[in-house]
């Protein structure tokens, strides 16, 4: 309960002195702090905190133990992770992480994998494009002779890549003068080089297409297998109709020996298939119903008390109100135990927050959400 | 003021602050305990967390002092 009494009145009562004497003590104490601030710029008060002058203002930083005492209800609480940190490699494109996702981890992983795949796709093409560019730059800078030698090297590399049977890699080796001229003309033309670069890139594209075809075929097979499993696999045990069949088979057999399929069909029509509908399991998540023992869940804490009996009273009150109460203990420091009374069991923080908004007062406005493990 | 008396004054002040959540000290300022609700934060590394609630002590200097 809040008390409107001044510190002077309280001090006088606690120390059994008059209010005037209490006021004098307070003034002396304040003056001591102000003096220290004026002289040294700061004043440390043991077991209370430190006053500091900064930018013409006086700032106060509480002592660590005093801060813990003030925050005893929530002492030791750690942040609850909603979304993990980004991965460090290849994560330029990311989904919106500010919203609280329900199940977006898989989506994020896929989006992270995609840029890596795209990089892999482009790398052989990039290499070929780079080579084409390099060939263009070399042309502009070097004279014709040097171009020819440079072209020799490129043609040698390209011919090694091609599956052609031509072993004469160097077009200028052992060739006639005419061939040299034609080769020189061809090599000097920038268009031919562009075509060669395009052909090499086309070769790379064809290679990539075949890879994707293989991957696509495997994906189709996988999907077909899954669908087959879903629609054709029946794990339910068959009803033991063996005895009935034996008795009924004899009768139609006596009538006619030819028909063997009909008795089976008749049996299927006659034998009633009883499927037992299992009872609905108790709701695992939510803020109504009974408490469900589980290893990990998120709850809305509405009371954090040091008195066990009072905590149990609040627990019963919540249960009587038709809500699902939870009771957990927490030790902020050695020798002290906090009894946390909560409402509901939830799978995610988002669900807990939505449920908290539906709770009646005062729980609606005074609560906090924690993860129980 | 001797150290023993000073400690008594400080202890009374702390107890009154925790109980009343607001104390005005003449000649110095006002101490108040403010409750911060838990809130969602995104760290620079992309991690999204729900920070816990907390009660913390704030101080506001009085105009007459300083």
XYZ file of C-alpha atoms in Angstrom:
439
model
C 0.000 0.000 0.000
C 1.185 3.432 -0.851
C 1.838 5.803 1.965
C 1.568 9.543 1.518
C 3.697 10.333 4.539
C 6.854 12.327 3.966
C 10.286 10.941 4.594
C 10.633 13.246 7.587
C 7.608 11.736 9.306
C 8.747 8.210 8.570
C 12.280 8.901 9.781
C 10.992 10.463 12.994
C 8.829 7.415 13.626
C 11.554 4.879 12.843
C 14.287 6.557 14.903
C 11.912 7.665 17.638
C 12.891 11.302 17.316
C 10.975 14.459 16.682
C 10.084 15.593 13.207
C 12.293 18.624 13.566
C 15.299 16.481 14.404
C 14.443 14.164 11.508
C 14.236 17.145 9.166
C 17.648 18.332 10.378
C 19.156 14.909 9.705
C 17.722 14.844 6.207
C 19.039 18.340 5.457
C 22.472 17.448 6.766
C 22.577 14.368 4.639
C 21.441 16.244 1.521
C 23.970 18.997 2.145
C 26.784 16.469 2.478
C 25.893 14.960 -0.879
C 25.638 18.372 -2.550
C 29.018 19.395 -1.164
C 30.630 16.269 -2.484
C 29.032 16.850 -5.869
C 30.261 20.420 -6.032
C 33.808 19.499 -5.022
C 34.386 16.188 -6.729
C 31.582 15.984 -9.230
C 30.254 12.798 -7.691
C 29.120 11.418 -4.347
C 29.039 7.761 -3.480
C 26.592 6.684 -0.782
C 27.349 3.258 0.547
C 24.588 0.623 0.099
C 22.471 3.155 -1.757
C 24.092 4.448 -4.933
C 26.226 7.089 -6.625
C 25.291 10.637 -7.519
C 27.137 12.180 -10.466
C 27.089 15.568 -12.072
C 26.819 15.454 -15.815
C 25.970 18.299 -18.135
C 24.669 20.450 -15.338
C 22.342 17.732 -14.116
C 22.667 15.348 -11.224
C 22.329 11.702 -12.162
C 21.803 8.818 -9.784
C 22.928 5.232 -10.299
C 21.647 2.810 -7.647
C 23.959 0.371 -5.940
C 23.898 -3.133 -7.424
C 22.425 -4.781 -4.341
C 19.849 -2.060 -3.878
C 18.831 -2.370 -7.536
C 18.416 -6.111 -7.077
C 16.316 -5.538 -3.980
C 14.060 -3.138 -5.877
C 13.751 -5.564 -8.811
C 13.331 -8.692 -6.682
C 10.172 -9.781 -8.488
C 11.944 -10.110 -11.804
C 15.460 -10.807 -10.627
C 17.321 -13.365 -12.676
C 14.881 -13.249 -15.583
C 16.528 -13.590 -18.949
C 15.285 -12.422 -22.324
C 13.104 -14.874 -24.219
C 14.330 -15.503 -27.732
C 11.694 -15.138 -30.406
C 13.867 -15.226 -33.522
C 17.481 -16.418 -33.682
C 20.295 -14.270 -35.049
C 21.070 -14.191 -38.730
C 23.661 -16.595 -40.069
C 26.904 -14.845 -40.902
C 27.584 -16.243 -44.416
C 25.487 -15.454 -47.471
C 22.634 -13.684 -45.735
C 22.152 -10.445 -47.611
C 18.453 -10.955 -48.263
C 16.410 -11.513 -45.100
C 12.709 -11.671 -44.279
C 11.138 -9.103 -41.916
C 12.366 -10.136 -38.485
C 10.509 -7.472 -36.501
C 7.186 -9.302 -36.593
C 6.756 -12.186 -34.198
C 6.539 -15.187 -36.533
C 4.541 -18.296 -35.823
C 6.530 -20.711 -37.944
C 8.868 -18.798 -40.157
C 12.154 -20.510 -39.376
C 11.819 -22.860 -42.339
C 10.984 -19.993 -44.652
C 14.046 -18.099 -43.520
C 16.324 -21.068 -44.034
C 15.006 -21.534 -47.561
C 15.471 -17.864 -48.354
C 19.007 -18.064 -47.032
C 19.746 -21.102 -49.145
C 18.432 -19.515 -52.309
C 21.005 -16.720 -52.622
C 23.734 -19.319 -52.118
C 22.273 -21.383 -54.958
C 22.045 -18.365 -57.166
C 25.654 -17.583 -56.497
C 26.612 -21.091 -57.465
C 24.584 -20.851 -60.628
C 26.224 -17.694 -61.739
C 29.773 -18.639 -60.945
C 30.597 -20.698 -64.035
C 28.774 -18.205 -66.239
C 30.530 -15.351 -64.540
C 33.829 -16.992 -65.142
C 33.117 -17.333 -68.818
C 31.800 -13.781 -69.047
C 34.890 -12.505 -67.261
C 37.054 -14.319 -69.707
C 35.133 -12.767 -72.577
C 35.565 -9.325 -71.086
C 39.225 -9.918 -70.508
C 39.635 -10.905 -74.090
C 37.944 -7.665 -75.191
C 40.135 -5.510 -72.956
C 43.254 -7.194 -74.156
C 42.315 -6.493 -77.728
C 41.991 -2.800 -77.234
C 45.294 -2.391 -75.443
C 47.685 -4.699 -77.270
C 48.847 -4.575 -80.850
C 47.815 -7.187 -83.331
C 50.719 -9.508 -82.789
C 50.139 -9.651 -79.107
C 46.483 -10.219 -79.747
C 47.288 -13.201 -81.838
C 49.408 -14.732 -79.105
C 46.730 -13.970 -76.555
C 44.152 -15.547 -78.801
C 46.390 -18.537 -79.163
C 46.229 -19.125 -75.449
C 42.480 -18.664 -75.291
C 41.855 -20.909 -78.199
C 44.041 -23.512 -76.572
C 41.983 -23.298 -73.383
C 38.678 -23.446 -75.214
C 39.701 -26.329 -77.347
C 40.648 -28.235 -74.209
C 37.189 -27.677 -72.862
C 35.451 -28.730 -76.065
C 34.922 -32.416 -76.677
C 36.107 -32.147 -80.255
C 38.734 -34.594 -81.452
C 40.921 -31.862 -82.821
C 44.278 -32.096 -81.213
C 45.756 -29.194 -83.143
C 45.018 -26.688 -80.470
C 47.031 -23.884 -81.880
C 45.524 -22.824 -85.175
C 48.769 -21.247 -86.182
C 50.874 -24.338 -85.788
C 51.917 -25.856 -89.050
C 49.327 -23.874 -90.942
C 49.643 -22.234 -94.264
C 49.884 -18.533 -94.762
C 46.316 -18.372 -95.932
C 45.146 -20.141 -92.876
C 47.108 -17.748 -90.773
C 45.542 -14.781 -92.490
C 42.066 -16.151 -92.132
C 42.735 -17.033 -88.570
C 44.107 -13.579 -87.981
C 41.088 -12.012 -89.590
C 38.782 -14.112 -87.539
C 40.615 -13.453 -84.346
C 40.881 -9.764 -85.009
C 37.169 -9.420 -85.408
C 35.581 -8.528 -82.117
C 32.333 -10.176 -83.195
C 33.897 -13.605 -83.410
C 35.164 -13.254 -79.912
C 31.738 -12.296 -78.718
C 30.295 -15.346 -80.453
C 32.887 -17.552 -78.849
C 32.100 -16.116 -75.476
C 28.398 -16.629 -76.096
C 28.956 -20.202 -77.261
C 30.947 -20.957 -74.154
C 28.259 -19.435 -71.997
C 25.648 -21.416 -73.908
C 27.641 -24.540 -73.183
C 27.592 -23.627 -69.526
C 23.851 -23.037 -69.683
C 23.242 -26.436 -71.250
C 25.192 -28.053 -68.508
C 23.159 -26.288 -65.862
C 19.911 -27.263 -67.580
C 20.745 -30.948 -67.435
C 21.583 -30.673 -63.774
C 18.230 -29.067 -63.082
C 16.457 -31.739 -65.085
C 18.019 -34.427 -62.930
C 17.102 -32.605 -59.756
C 13.553 -32.081 -61.000
C 13.192 -35.768 -61.845
C 14.350 -36.785 -58.391
C 11.910 -34.331 -56.810
C 9.031 -35.794 -58.819
C 9.962 -39.315 -57.706
C 10.109 -38.205 -54.104
C 6.701 -36.537 -54.271
C 5.225 -39.622 -55.913
C 6.617 -41.805 -53.150
C 5.151 -39.583 -50.462
C 1.746 -39.531 -52.113
C 1.821 -43.294 -52.457
C 2.592 -43.621 -48.790
C -0.213 -41.276 -47.828
C -2.943 -42.751 -49.939
C -2.099 -46.411 -50.157
C -0.441 -47.228 -46.871
C -2.967 -48.341 -44.339
C -1.460 -48.913 -40.872
C -4.751 -49.845 -39.231
C -5.030 -53.507 -38.404
C -7.482 -55.411 -40.459
C -10.512 -56.822 -38.746
C -10.083 -60.537 -38.175
C -12.676 -61.900 -40.496
C -10.865 -65.121 -41.224
C -13.322 -67.293 -39.281
C -16.363 -65.749 -40.932
C -14.831 -66.103 -44.328
C -14.154 -69.767 -43.895
C -17.722 -70.422 -42.845
C -19.196 -68.367 -45.643
C -16.902 -69.571 -48.331
C -18.162 -73.070 -47.932
C -21.710 -72.094 -48.787
C -21.105 -70.363 -52.088
C -18.583 -73.018 -52.913
C -21.341 -75.536 -52.602
C -23.471 -73.483 -54.949
C -20.871 -72.656 -57.565
C -17.169 -73.210 -57.710
C -16.445 -70.597 -60.332
C -17.133 -67.396 -58.487
C -14.446 -66.647 -55.985
C -14.612 -62.884 -55.944
C -18.284 -62.593 -55.044
C -18.054 -64.080 -51.579
C -15.343 -61.613 -50.724
C -17.497 -58.721 -51.837
C -20.433 -60.040 -49.895
C -18.357 -60.300 -46.810
C -17.272 -56.752 -47.117
C -20.853 -55.633 -47.400
C -22.054 -57.708 -44.538
C -19.349 -57.297 -41.971
C -19.791 -53.977 -40.262
C -16.591 -52.024 -39.915
C -16.561 -50.452 -36.555
C -14.277 -47.534 -36.262
C -13.889 -46.260 -32.803
C -13.642 -42.538 -32.628
C -11.030 -41.764 -30.028
C -12.080 -39.283 -27.426
C -10.832 -35.751 -27.927
C -7.596 -35.228 -26.000
C -7.582 -32.458 -23.434
C -6.501 -29.153 -24.906
C -2.794 -28.821 -24.470
C -2.438 -25.078 -25.006
C -4.612 -22.238 -23.818
C -5.719 -20.461 -20.663
C -8.789 -22.578 -19.908
C -9.148 -26.133 -18.778
C -6.899 -28.032 -16.453
C -3.161 -27.763 -16.050
C -1.273 -30.164 -18.343
C 2.108 -31.379 -17.080
C 4.754 -30.692 -19.683
C 8.468 -30.019 -19.777
C 8.377 -26.603 -21.425
C 5.704 -23.979 -21.920
C 5.104 -20.252 -21.823
C 2.822 -18.758 -19.188
C 1.423 -15.344 -18.200
C 2.659 -14.532 -14.688
C 0.204 -12.397 -12.744
C 1.640 -12.708 -9.217
C 5.191 -13.009 -7.972
C 5.118 -13.506 -4.198
C 7.455 -14.569 -1.455
C 4.656 -15.981 0.688
C 3.727 -19.493 -0.374
C 0.304 -19.511 1.260
C -0.690 -16.302 -0.421
C 0.541 -17.644 -3.738
C -1.575 -20.771 -3.298
C -4.591 -18.635 -2.483
C -4.153 -16.706 -5.708
C -3.676 -19.994 -7.552
C -7.012 -21.300 -6.240
C -8.677 -18.000 -7.087
C -7.587 -18.253 -10.700
C -8.766 -21.849 -10.933
C -12.131 -20.897 -9.434
C -12.460 -18.221 -12.101
C -12.414 -20.992 -14.703
C -8.886 -20.266 -15.897
C -5.865 -22.546 -16.089
C -3.544 -21.620 -13.236
C 0.155 -22.406 -13.030
C 2.471 -22.222 -10.036
C 6.249 -22.149 -10.281
C 9.114 -21.288 -7.994
C 12.140 -19.155 -8.706
C 15.227 -18.377 -6.628
C 16.628 -14.943 -7.462
C 19.359 -15.408 -4.869
C 20.354 -17.904 -2.233
C 17.868 -18.130 0.593
C 14.948 -16.478 -1.172
C 12.192 -18.136 -3.144
C 9.651 -16.388 -5.345
C 6.309 -18.092 -5.985
C 5.062 -17.170 -9.445
C 1.368 -17.662 -10.096
C 0.535 -17.708 -13.790
C -2.375 -18.185 -16.170
C -2.394 -20.513 -19.151
C 0.096 -22.647 -21.001
C 1.150 -21.500 -24.448
C 3.357 -22.721 -27.209
C 4.583 -19.313 -28.339
C 5.023 -15.833 -26.921
C 2.643 -14.472 -29.539
C -0.189 -16.696 -28.360
C 0.486 -15.707 -24.756
C 0.340 -12.016 -25.582
C -2.942 -12.409 -27.439
C -4.422 -14.354 -24.533
C -3.172 -11.767 -22.027
C -5.191 -9.129 -23.833
C -8.357 -11.173 -23.238
C -7.860 -11.629 -19.511
C -9.982 -9.666 -17.053
C -8.540 -6.865 -14.967
C -6.222 -6.527 -13.162
C -4.434 -9.414 -14.937
C -4.915 -7.738 -18.286
C -2.682 -4.809 -17.446
C -0.417 -6.276 -14.774
C 1.398 -9.345 -15.959
C 4.547 -10.555 -17.645
C 5.312 -13.544 -19.818
C 7.980 -16.123 -19.069
C 9.138 -19.468 -20.424
C 9.006 -22.373 -17.968
C 11.508 -25.199 -18.444
C 26.222 13.344 11.312
C 28.008 10.183 12.367
C 28.235 7.140 10.136
C 25.808 5.070 12.209
C 23.093 7.703 11.997
C 23.764 8.137 8.317
C 23.303 4.401 7.750
C 20.026 4.509 9.648
C 18.806 7.398 7.537
C 19.749 5.566 4.348
C 18.039 2.370 5.457
C 14.829 4.197 6.316
C 14.947 5.980 3.007
C 15.415 2.704 1.093
C 12.636 0.910 2.936
C 10.245 3.806 2.425
C 11.113 3.968 -1.271
C 10.529 0.238 -1.812
C 7.242 0.397 0.082
C 5.925 3.678 -1.286
C 7.690 3.588 -4.690
C 8.257 7.368 -4.503
C 10.149 9.506 -2.001
C 10.914 13.222 -2.056
C 14.072 14.179 -0.198
C 14.189 17.887 0.606
C 17.268 19.603 -0.734
C 18.106 16.714 -3.037
C 15.344 15.445 -5.279
C 12.742 12.761 -5.851
C 13.441 9.056 -6.014
C 10.897 6.912 -7.803
C 10.625 3.248 -8.734
C 9.420 2.876 -12.294
C 8.132 -0.353 -13.725
C 9.212 -1.206 -17.262
C 7.082 -3.797 -19.006
C 8.631 -6.532 -21.034
C 9.066 -5.499 -24.632
C 10.191 -6.862 -27.935
C 13.596 -5.811 -29.196
C 15.684 -6.576 -32.247
C 19.408 -6.767 -31.776
C 21.891 -5.692 -34.499
C 22.619 -9.333 -35.322
C 18.963 -9.858 -36.190
C 18.015 -11.705 -33.030
C 14.525 -10.787 -31.826
C 14.045 -11.098 -28.081
C 11.424 -10.367 -25.483
C 13.231 -8.454 -22.750
C 12.014 -9.173 -19.204
C 10.080 -6.600 -17.162
C 11.927 -4.732 -14.448
C 11.556 -2.222 -11.668
C 14.277 0.401 -11.544
C 15.087 3.432 -9.415
C 15.026 6.848 -11.074
C 16.071 10.177 -9.624
C 14.907 13.655 -10.488
C 16.852 16.534 -9.075
C 14.840 19.159 -7.286
C 15.060 22.672 -8.734
C 16.207 24.254 -5.502
C 19.254 22.006 -5.188
C 22.362 22.227 -7.311
